[in-house]
Amino acid sequence: MPSVLPSGTPAARLPGHIAIIMDGNGRWAQQRRRPRMIGHRAGARAVNRTIDFCLENGICGLTLFAFSSENWGRPKEEVDALMKLFLGALDREVDELHRRGVRVRFIGDRTRFGKGILERMARSEQRTLDNTAMTLTIAASYGGRQDIAHAARALAEQVVAGTLTLDQIDEQALARHVALADLPPPDLFIRTGGDTRISNFLLWQLAYTELWFTDVLWPDFDAGVLQQAMDDYCRRERRFGLTSAQITAAATETAIP
């Protein structure tokens, strides 16, 4: 595979952590006059292509929005089929991910999942716990507001228990309790399918993430589209509230031996 870097771009400019909303499976199937589940199965192949790309290019974090807390409101037959597809993917893919050094983890509210899925999720996390090539996070039954509320409740419980005072509650304290607290925030957010919103995904974590949207439907997402996202990301200047002059000065100071 060719380098994902535009000409003259240092490797340090590549995103270390990518978060993706995988949108468009149903529309992809409808365009072909096929059942929606055919689109979801095709979308699973796009997941494998994305994992391959990240591993081949040294991207150490990939977070995928697989099933939102709001998706439980979809027709029961579709939810049931998605759970069956989820079970099958866990059974098929974890051995290969483990062989390739991928750590698998899940974020979201697990209370609504059945016993079979819960057991497989726990088994996948435990088996791959010590892998270091890449962390693959699957957001399932996840919502960004739910995530922040859970973190706030954890802090409130500490205050009630007397292990935390009110004046100790700040951004850093809350950040330690949201999902992905042990990982750097995503550098790049990608959404496929044409919609230009983040749809309650990682609301806290995406505060300074670069956003990239494409009309490509998720089952058609491949290395070529990812290349476009990488090229665009590498051309951007990430200032984090500072000025361009400050960023340039800091980079110059870092480069001086």
PDB file of C-alpha atoms in Angstrom:
ATOM      1  CA  MET A   1       0.000   0.000   0.000  1.00  0.00           C
ATOM      2  CA  PRO A   2       1.364   3.491  -0.790  1.00  0.00           C
ATOM      3  CA  SER A   3       2.128   5.902   2.017  1.00  0.00           C
ATOM      4  CA  VAL A   4      -0.890   7.698   3.426  1.00  0.00           C
ATOM      5  CA  LEU A   5       1.145  10.888   3.713  1.00  0.00           C
ATOM      6  CA  PRO A   6       0.920  13.701   1.181  1.00  0.00           C
ATOM      7  CA  SER A   7       4.291  14.602  -0.288  1.00  0.00           C
ATOM      8  CA  GLY A   8       6.559  16.308   2.254  1.00  0.00           C
ATOM      9  CA  THR A   9       4.318  15.642   5.260  1.00  0.00           C
ATOM     10  CA  PRO A  10       6.068  14.307   8.389  1.00  0.00           C
ATOM     11  CA  ALA A  11       4.804  10.992   9.749  1.00  0.00           C
ATOM     12  CA  ALA A  12       4.056  12.684  13.080  1.00  0.00           C
ATOM     13  CA  ARG A  13       1.142  14.477  11.403  1.00  0.00           C
ATOM     14  CA  LEU A  14      -0.836  11.261  10.953  1.00  0.00           C
ATOM     15  CA  PRO A  15      -3.774  10.779  13.343  1.00  0.00           C
ATOM     16  CA  GLY A  16      -3.014   8.391  16.165  1.00  0.00           C
ATOM     17  CA  HIS A  17      -6.679   7.763  16.963  1.00  0.00           C
ATOM     18  CA  ILE A  18      -9.574   7.737  14.489  1.00  0.00           C
ATOM     19  CA  ALA A  19     -13.264   7.636  15.398  1.00  0.00           C
ATOM     20  CA  ILE A  20     -15.856   6.678  12.773  1.00  0.00           C
ATOM     21  CA  ILE A  21     -19.634   6.758  12.456  1.00  0.00           C
ATOM     22  CA  MET A  22     -20.331   3.962   9.983  1.00  0.00           C
ATOM     23  CA  ASP A  23     -23.452   5.289   8.269  1.00  0.00           C
ATOM     24  CA  GLY A  24     -25.247   4.170   5.136  1.00  0.00           C
ATOM     25  CA  ASN A  25     -25.650   0.390   5.351  1.00  0.00           C
ATOM     26  CA  GLY A  26     -29.413   0.500   4.964  1.00  0.00           C
ATOM     27  CA  ARG A  27     -29.374   2.972   2.065  1.00  0.00           C
ATOM     28  CA  TRP A  28     -26.659   0.928   0.338  1.00  0.00           C
ATOM     29  CA  ALA A  29     -28.956  -2.108   0.447  1.00  0.00           C
ATOM     30  CA  GLN A  30     -32.022  -0.138  -0.613  1.00  0.00           C
ATOM     31  CA  GLN A  31     -30.189   1.194  -3.673  1.00  0.00           C
ATOM     32  CA  ARG A  32     -29.692  -2.447  -4.679  1.00  0.00           C
ATOM     33  CA  ARG A  33     -33.237  -3.410  -3.704  1.00  0.00           C
ATOM     34  CA  ARG A  34     -31.945  -5.796  -1.104  1.00  0.00           C
ATOM     35  CA  PRO A  35     -32.907  -6.247   2.559  1.00  0.00           C
ATOM     36  CA  ARG A  36     -31.252  -3.838   5.001  1.00  0.00           C
ATOM     37  CA  MET A  37     -29.349  -6.693   6.638  1.00  0.00           C
ATOM     38  CA  ILE A  38     -27.460  -7.261   3.388  1.00  0.00           C
ATOM     39  CA  GLY A  39     -26.142  -3.745   3.829  1.00  0.00           C
ATOM     40  CA  HIS A  40     -25.096  -4.451   7.402  1.00  0.00           C
ATOM     41  CA  ARG A  41     -23.201  -7.553   6.282  1.00  0.00           C
ATOM     42  CA  ALA A  42     -21.457  -5.539   3.567  1.00  0.00           C
ATOM     43  CA  GLY A  43     -20.630  -2.944   6.216  1.00  0.00           C
ATOM     44  CA  ALA A  44     -18.844  -5.611   8.267  1.00  0.00           C
ATOM     45  CA  ARG A  45     -16.425  -6.102   5.369  1.00  0.00           C
ATOM     46  CA  ALA A  46     -15.720  -2.357   5.377  1.00  0.00           C
ATOM     47  CA  VAL A  47     -14.801  -2.670   9.069  1.00  0.00           C
ATOM     48  CA  ASN A  48     -12.167  -5.270   8.165  1.00  0.00           C
ATOM     49  CA  ARG A  49     -10.739  -3.026   5.435  1.00  0.00           C
ATOM     50  CA  THR A  50     -10.509  -0.138   7.882  1.00  0.00           C
ATOM     51  CA  ILE A  51      -8.747  -2.252  10.505  1.00  0.00           C
ATOM     52  CA  ASP A  52      -6.274  -3.434   7.845  1.00  0.00           C
ATOM     53  CA  PHE A  53      -5.524   0.165   6.860  1.00  0.00           C
ATOM     54  CA  CYS A  54      -4.930   1.274  10.441  1.00  0.00           C
ATOM     55  CA  LEU A  55      -2.638  -1.636  11.234  1.00  0.00           C
ATOM     56  CA  GLU A  56      -0.629  -1.176   8.043  1.00  0.00           C
ATOM     57  CA  ASN A  57      -0.131   2.538   8.709  1.00  0.00           C
ATOM     58  CA  GLY A  58       0.624   2.549  12.420  1.00  0.00           C
ATOM     59  CA  ILE A  59      -2.648   4.113  13.569  1.00  0.00           C
ATOM     60  CA  CYS A  60      -2.913   2.833  17.111  1.00  0.00           C
ATOM     61  CA  GLY A  61      -6.515   3.704  18.008  1.00  0.00           C
ATOM     62  CA  LEU A  62      -9.744   3.043  16.100  1.00  0.00           C
ATOM     63  CA  THR A  63     -13.164   3.677  17.652  1.00  0.00           C
ATOM     64  CA  LEU A  64     -16.260   2.595  15.722  1.00  0.00           C
ATOM     65  CA  PHE A  65     -19.861   3.627  16.443  1.00  0.00           C
ATOM     66  CA  ALA A  66     -21.591   0.294  15.895  1.00  0.00           C
ATOM     67  CA  PHE A  67     -24.912   0.747  17.711  1.00  0.00           C
ATOM     68  CA  SER A  68     -26.186   3.842  19.467  1.00  0.00           C
ATOM     69  CA  SER A  69     -28.376   4.052  22.551  1.00  0.00           C
ATOM     70  CA  GLU A  70     -31.070   5.422  20.228  1.00  0.00           C
ATOM     71  CA  ASN A  71     -30.810   2.482  17.818  1.00  0.00           C
ATOM     72  CA  TRP A  72     -32.773   0.319  20.260  1.00  0.00           C
ATOM     73  CA  GLY A  73     -35.823   2.182  18.929  1.00  0.00           C
ATOM     74  CA  ARG A  74     -35.463   0.647  15.455  1.00  0.00           C
ATOM     75  CA  PRO A  75     -37.880  -2.098  14.331  1.00  0.00           C
ATOM     76  CA  LYS A  76     -37.466  -5.197  16.519  1.00  0.00           C
ATOM     77  CA  GLU A  77     -36.676  -7.464  13.585  1.00  0.00           C
ATOM     78  CA  GLU A  78     -33.774  -5.230  12.551  1.00  0.00           C
ATOM     79  CA  VAL A  79     -32.428  -4.978  16.110  1.00  0.00           C
ATOM     80  CA  ASP A  80     -32.647  -8.774  16.499  1.00  0.00           C
ATOM     81  CA  ALA A  81     -30.836  -9.283  13.188  1.00  0.00           C
ATOM     82  CA  LEU A  82     -28.139  -6.791  14.186  1.00  0.00           C
ATOM     83  CA  MET A  83     -27.587  -8.623  17.474  1.00  0.00           C
ATOM     84  CA  LYS A  84     -27.239 -11.898  15.566  1.00  0.00           C
ATOM     85  CA  LEU A  85     -24.731 -10.265  13.208  1.00  0.00           C
ATOM     86  CA  PHE A  86     -22.858  -8.866  16.209  1.00  0.00           C
ATOM     87  CA  LEU A  87     -22.670 -12.320  17.778  1.00  0.00           C
ATOM     88  CA  GLY A  88     -21.368 -13.831  14.560  1.00  0.00           C
ATOM     89  CA  ALA A  89     -18.705 -11.158  14.175  1.00  0.00           C
ATOM     90  CA  LEU A  90     -17.472 -11.736  17.713  1.00  0.00           C
ATOM     91  CA  ASP A  91     -17.261 -15.474  17.073  1.00  0.00           C
ATOM     92  CA  ARG A  92     -15.458 -15.093  13.737  1.00  0.00           C
ATOM     93  CA  GLU A  93     -13.144 -12.133  14.103  1.00  0.00           C
ATOM     94  CA  VAL A  94     -11.632 -12.110  17.581  1.00  0.00           C
ATOM     95  CA  ASP A  95      -9.114 -14.897  16.960  1.00  0.00           C
ATOM     96  CA  GLU A  96      -7.712 -13.076  13.946  1.00  0.00           C
ATOM     97  CA  LEU A  97      -7.661  -9.725  15.738  1.00  0.00           C
ATOM     98  CA  HIS A  98      -5.817 -11.324  18.622  1.00  0.00           C
ATOM     99  CA  ARG A  99      -3.288 -12.870  16.252  1.00  0.00           C
ATOM    100  CA  ARG A 100      -2.610  -9.435  14.790  1.00  0.00           C
ATOM    101  CA  GLY A 101      -2.093  -7.845  18.194  1.00  0.00           C
ATOM    102  CA  VAL A 102      -5.340  -5.863  18.348  1.00  0.00           C
ATOM    103  CA  ARG A 103      -6.860  -5.076  21.720  1.00  0.00           C
ATOM    104  CA  VAL A 104     -10.672  -5.217  21.575  1.00  0.00           C
ATOM    105  CA  ARG A 105     -12.847  -3.264  23.978  1.00  0.00           C
ATOM    106  CA  PHE A 106     -16.453  -2.087  24.188  1.00  0.00           C
ATOM    107  CA  ILE A 107     -18.002   1.108  25.511  1.00  0.00           C
ATOM    108  CA  GLY A 108     -21.669   1.775  26.173  1.00  0.00           C
ATOM    109  CA  ASP A 109     -24.530   0.534  28.333  1.00  0.00           C
ATOM    110  CA  ARG A 110     -24.328  -3.263  28.424  1.00  0.00           C
ATOM    111  CA  THR A 111     -27.466  -3.804  30.498  1.00  0.00           C
ATOM    112  CA  ARG A 112     -29.713  -4.261  27.448  1.00  0.00           C
ATOM    113  CA  PHE A 113     -27.622  -6.953  25.782  1.00  0.00           C
ATOM    114  CA  GLY A 114     -28.428 -10.634  26.086  1.00  0.00           C
ATOM    115  CA  LYS A 115     -26.294 -13.097  28.019  1.00  0.00           C
ATOM    116  CA  GLY A 116     -24.666 -14.569  24.917  1.00  0.00           C
ATOM    117  CA  ILE A 117     -23.404 -11.224  23.670  1.00  0.00           C
ATOM    118  CA  LEU A 118     -22.244 -10.148  27.120  1.00  0.00           C
ATOM    119  CA  GLU A 119     -20.214 -13.331  27.545  1.00  0.00           C
ATOM    120  CA  ARG A 120     -18.558 -12.917  24.152  1.00  0.00           C
ATOM    121  CA  MET A 121     -17.806  -9.259  24.771  1.00  0.00           C
ATOM    122  CA  ALA A 122     -16.131 -10.073  28.089  1.00  0.00           C
ATOM    123  CA  ARG A 123     -14.223 -12.969  26.561  1.00  0.00           C
ATOM    124  CA  SER A 124     -12.997 -10.806  23.671  1.00  0.00           C
ATOM    125  CA  GLU A 125     -11.796  -8.066  26.007  1.00  0.00           C
ATOM    126  CA  GLN A 126     -10.038 -10.496  28.332  1.00  0.00           C
ATOM    127  CA  ARG A 127      -8.321 -12.437  25.577  1.00  0.00           C
ATOM    128  CA  THR A 128      -6.929  -9.367  23.821  1.00  0.00           C
ATOM    129  CA  LEU A 129      -6.217  -7.317  26.952  1.00  0.00           C
ATOM    130  CA  ASP A 130      -2.441  -7.275  26.611  1.00  0.00           C
ATOM    131  CA  ASN A 131      -2.269  -6.617  22.858  1.00  0.00           C
ATOM    132  CA  THR A 132      -0.532  -3.405  21.818  1.00  0.00           C
ATOM    133  CA  ALA A 133      -0.576  -3.126  18.005  1.00  0.00           C
ATOM    134  CA  MET A 134      -3.879  -1.226  18.050  1.00  0.00           C
ATOM    135  CA  THR A 135      -6.846  -0.611  20.331  1.00  0.00           C
ATOM    136  CA  LEU A 136     -10.157  -1.282  18.578  1.00  0.00           C
ATOM    137  CA  THR A 137     -13.046   0.204  20.549  1.00  0.00           C
ATOM    138  CA  ILE A 138     -16.590  -0.740  19.625  1.00  0.00           C
ATOM    139  CA  ALA A 139     -19.234   1.722  20.826  1.00  0.00           C
ATOM    140  CA  ALA A 140     -22.357  -0.401  21.301  1.00  0.00           C
ATOM    141  CA  SER A 141     -25.523   0.815  23.025  1.00  0.00           C
ATOM    142  CA  TYR A 142     -23.533   4.013  23.443  1.00  0.00           C
ATOM    143  CA  GLY A 143     -24.574   7.651  23.644  1.00  0.00           C
ATOM    144  CA  GLY A 144     -22.414  10.695  24.303  1.00  0.00           C
ATOM    145  CA  ARG A 145     -24.882  12.334  26.691  1.00  0.00           C
ATOM    146  CA  GLN A 146     -25.275   9.023  28.507  1.00  0.00           C
ATOM    147  CA  ASP A 147     -21.479   8.847  28.794  1.00  0.00           C
ATOM    148  CA  ILE A 148     -21.199  12.325  30.346  1.00  0.00           C
ATOM    149  CA  ALA A 149     -24.122  11.655  32.720  1.00  0.00           C
ATOM    150  CA  HIS A 150     -22.438   8.442  33.870  1.00  0.00           C
ATOM    151  CA  ALA A 151     -19.205  10.350  34.568  1.00  0.00           C
ATOM    152  CA  ALA A 152     -21.091  13.042  36.496  1.00  0.00           C
ATOM    153  CA  ARG A 153     -22.848  10.382  38.571  1.00  0.00           C
ATOM    154  CA  ALA A 154     -19.495   8.730  39.373  1.00  0.00           C
ATOM    155  CA  LEU A 155     -18.151  12.057  40.662  1.00  0.00           C
ATOM    156  CA  ALA A 156     -21.323  12.665  42.696  1.00  0.00           C
ATOM    157  CA  GLU A 157     -20.945   9.244  44.312  1.00  0.00           C
ATOM    158  CA  GLN A 158     -17.391  10.129  45.332  1.00  0.00           C
ATOM    159  CA  VAL A 159     -18.583  13.400  46.873  1.00  0.00           C
ATOM    160  CA  VAL A 160     -21.280  11.546  48.845  1.00  0.00           C
ATOM    161  CA  ALA A 161     -18.695   8.999  49.983  1.00  0.00           C
ATOM    162  CA  GLY A 162     -16.392  11.793  51.138  1.00  0.00           C
ATOM    163  CA  THR A 163     -13.515  10.845  48.824  1.00  0.00           C
ATOM    164  CA  LEU A 164     -13.928  13.940  46.637  1.00  0.00           C
ATOM    165  CA  THR A 165     -14.757  17.553  47.422  1.00  0.00           C
ATOM    166  CA  LEU A 166     -16.774  19.909  45.240  1.00  0.00           C
ATOM    167  CA  ASP A 167     -13.790  22.118  44.512  1.00  0.00           C
ATOM    168  CA  GLN A 168     -11.919  19.096  43.154  1.00  0.00           C
ATOM    169  CA  ILE A 169     -14.459  18.661  40.358  1.00  0.00           C
ATOM    170  CA  ASP A 170     -13.026  20.140  37.169  1.00  0.00           C
ATOM    171  CA  GLU A 171     -12.537  19.147  33.527  1.00  0.00           C
ATOM    172  CA  GLN A 172      -9.723  16.769  34.385  1.00  0.00           C
ATOM    173  CA  ALA A 173     -11.796  15.006  37.045  1.00  0.00           C
ATOM    174  CA  LEU A 174     -14.707  14.499  34.659  1.00  0.00           C
ATOM    175  CA  ALA A 175     -12.389  13.400  31.846  1.00  0.00           C
ATOM    176  CA  ARG A 176     -11.114  10.545  34.006  1.00  0.00           C
ATOM    177  CA  HIS A 177     -14.596   9.029  34.109  1.00  0.00           C
ATOM    178  CA  VAL A 178     -15.818   9.250  30.520  1.00  0.00           C
ATOM    179  CA  ALA A 179     -15.320   6.411  28.055  1.00  0.00           C
ATOM    180  CA  LEU A 180     -11.848   6.160  26.482  1.00  0.00           C
ATOM    181  CA  ALA A 181     -10.323   7.955  29.475  1.00  0.00           C
ATOM    182  CA  ASP A 182      -7.152   5.884  29.122  1.00  0.00           C
ATOM    183  CA  LEU A 183      -6.662   6.788  25.450  1.00  0.00           C
ATOM    184  CA  PRO A 184      -5.741  10.075  23.759  1.00  0.00           C
ATOM    185  CA  PRO A 185      -8.820  11.830  22.341  1.00  0.00           C
ATOM    186  CA  PRO A 186      -9.549  11.059  18.689  1.00  0.00           C
ATOM    187  CA  ASP A 187      -7.467  13.138  16.291  1.00  0.00           C
ATOM    188  CA  LEU A 188      -9.789  12.533  13.349  1.00  0.00           C
ATOM    189  CA  PHE A 189     -13.534  11.870  13.209  1.00  0.00           C
ATOM    190  CA  ILE A 190     -15.013  10.412  10.032  1.00  0.00           C
ATOM    191  CA  ARG A 191     -18.694  10.050   9.158  1.00  0.00           C
ATOM    192  CA  THR A 192     -19.825   8.269   6.020  1.00  0.00           C
ATOM    193  CA  GLY A 193     -23.227   8.422   4.352  1.00  0.00           C
ATOM    194  CA  GLY A 194     -23.566  12.153   3.696  1.00  0.00           C
ATOM    195  CA  ASP A 195     -24.892  13.480   7.010  1.00  0.00           C
ATOM    196  CA  THR A 196     -22.818  16.240   8.621  1.00  0.00           C
ATOM    197  CA  ARG A 197     -23.431  15.782  12.341  1.00  0.00           C
ATOM    198  CA  ILE A 198     -21.867  13.772  15.152  1.00  0.00           C
ATOM    199  CA  SER A 199     -25.154  12.246  16.367  1.00  0.00           C
ATOM    200  CA  ASN A 200     -24.442  11.957  20.099  1.00  0.00           C
ATOM    201  CA  PHE A 201     -21.102  10.206  19.542  1.00  0.00           C
ATOM    202  CA  LEU A 202     -18.189  10.957  21.916  1.00  0.00           C
ATOM    203  CA  LEU A 203     -19.496  14.428  22.730  1.00  0.00           C
ATOM    204  CA  TRP A 204     -16.823  15.077  25.364  1.00  0.00           C
ATOM    205  CA  GLN A 205     -13.961  13.384  23.529  1.00  0.00           C
ATOM    206  CA  LEU A 206     -14.446  15.153  20.171  1.00  0.00           C
ATOM    207  CA  ALA A 207     -14.004  18.693  21.537  1.00  0.00           C
ATOM    208  CA  TYR A 208     -10.878  19.386  19.432  1.00  0.00           C
ATOM    209  CA  THR A 209     -11.073  16.517  16.961  1.00  0.00           C
ATOM    210  CA  GLU A 210     -10.828  17.257  13.240  1.00  0.00           C
ATOM    211  CA  LEU A 211     -14.131  16.386  11.526  1.00  0.00           C
ATOM    212  CA  TRP A 212     -14.313  14.836   8.051  1.00  0.00           C
ATOM    213  CA  PHE A 213     -17.514  13.907   6.215  1.00  0.00           C
ATOM    214  CA  THR A 214     -18.064  11.922   3.037  1.00  0.00           C
ATOM    215  CA  ASP A 215     -21.100  10.988   0.939  1.00  0.00           C
ATOM    216  CA  VAL A 216     -19.672   7.475   0.477  1.00  0.00           C
ATOM    217  CA  LEU A 217     -21.931   4.879   2.082  1.00  0.00           C
ATOM    218  CA  TRP A 218     -20.203   2.727   4.665  1.00  0.00           C
ATOM    219  CA  PRO A 219     -20.164  -0.567   2.699  1.00  0.00           C
ATOM    220  CA  ASP A 220     -18.209   1.250  -0.054  1.00  0.00           C
ATOM    221  CA  PHE A 221     -15.684   2.726   2.387  1.00  0.00           C
ATOM    222  CA  ASP A 222     -12.190   1.517   1.531  1.00  0.00           C
ATOM    223  CA  ALA A 223      -8.504   2.432   1.621  1.00  0.00           C
ATOM    224  CA  GLY A 224      -8.983   4.971  -1.158  1.00  0.00           C
ATOM    225  CA  VAL A 225     -11.547   6.955   0.826  1.00  0.00           C
ATOM    226  CA  LEU A 226      -9.424   6.683   3.954  1.00  0.00           C
ATOM    227  CA  GLN A 227      -6.511   8.030   1.922  1.00  0.00           C
ATOM    228  CA  GLN A 228      -8.596  11.112   1.092  1.00  0.00           C
ATOM    229  CA  ALA A 229      -9.359  11.613   4.782  1.00  0.00           C
ATOM    230  CA  MET A 230      -5.674  11.260   5.704  1.00  0.00           C
ATOM    231  CA  ASP A 231      -4.600  13.724   3.013  1.00  0.00           C
ATOM    232  CA  ASP A 232      -7.116  16.299   4.200  1.00  0.00           C
ATOM    233  CA  TYR A 233      -6.191  15.796   7.849  1.00  0.00           C
ATOM    234  CA  CYS A 234      -2.484  16.227   7.149  1.00  0.00           C
ATOM    235  CA  ARG A 235      -3.121  19.565   5.437  1.00  0.00           C
ATOM    236  CA  ARG A 236      -4.902  21.011   8.458  1.00  0.00           C
ATOM    237  CA  GLU A 237      -3.327  23.085  11.216  1.00  0.00           C
ATOM    238  CA  ARG A 238      -4.475  21.987  14.659  1.00  0.00           C
ATOM    239  CA  ARG A 239      -4.286  25.026  16.945  1.00  0.00           C
ATOM    240  CA  PHE A 240      -6.242  23.939  20.055  1.00  0.00           C
ATOM    241  CA  GLY A 241      -7.254  27.536  20.730  1.00  0.00           C
ATOM    242  CA  LEU A 242      -3.811  29.029  20.079  1.00  0.00           C
ATOM    243  CA  THR A 243      -2.658  31.158  17.139  1.00  0.00           C
ATOM    244  CA  SER A 244      -0.762  29.940  14.092  1.00  0.00           C
ATOM    245  CA  ALA A 245       2.266  31.931  15.230  1.00  0.00           C
ATOM    246  CA  GLN A 246       2.259  30.176  18.606  1.00  0.00           C
ATOM    247  CA  ILE A 247       2.006  26.757  16.955  1.00  0.00           C
ATOM    248  CA  THR A 248       4.902  27.585  14.615  1.00  0.00           C
ATOM    249  CA  ALA A 249       7.039  28.868  17.488  1.00  0.00           C
ATOM    250  CA  ALA A 250       6.376  25.762  19.567  1.00  0.00           C
ATOM    251  CA  ALA A 251       7.253  23.508  16.659  1.00  0.00           C
ATOM    252  CA  THR A 252      10.494  25.438  16.090  1.00  0.00           C
ATOM    253  CA  GLU A 253      11.470  25.136  19.763  1.00  0.00           C
ATOM    254  CA  THR A 254      10.781  21.409  19.693  1.00  0.00           C
ATOM    255  CA  ALA A 255      12.940  20.971  16.596  1.00  0.00           C
ATOM    256  CA  ILE A 256      15.966  22.768  18.099  1.00  0.00           C
ATOM    257  CA  PRO A 257      18.402  20.175  19.569  1.00  0.00           C
TER     258      PRO A 257
END
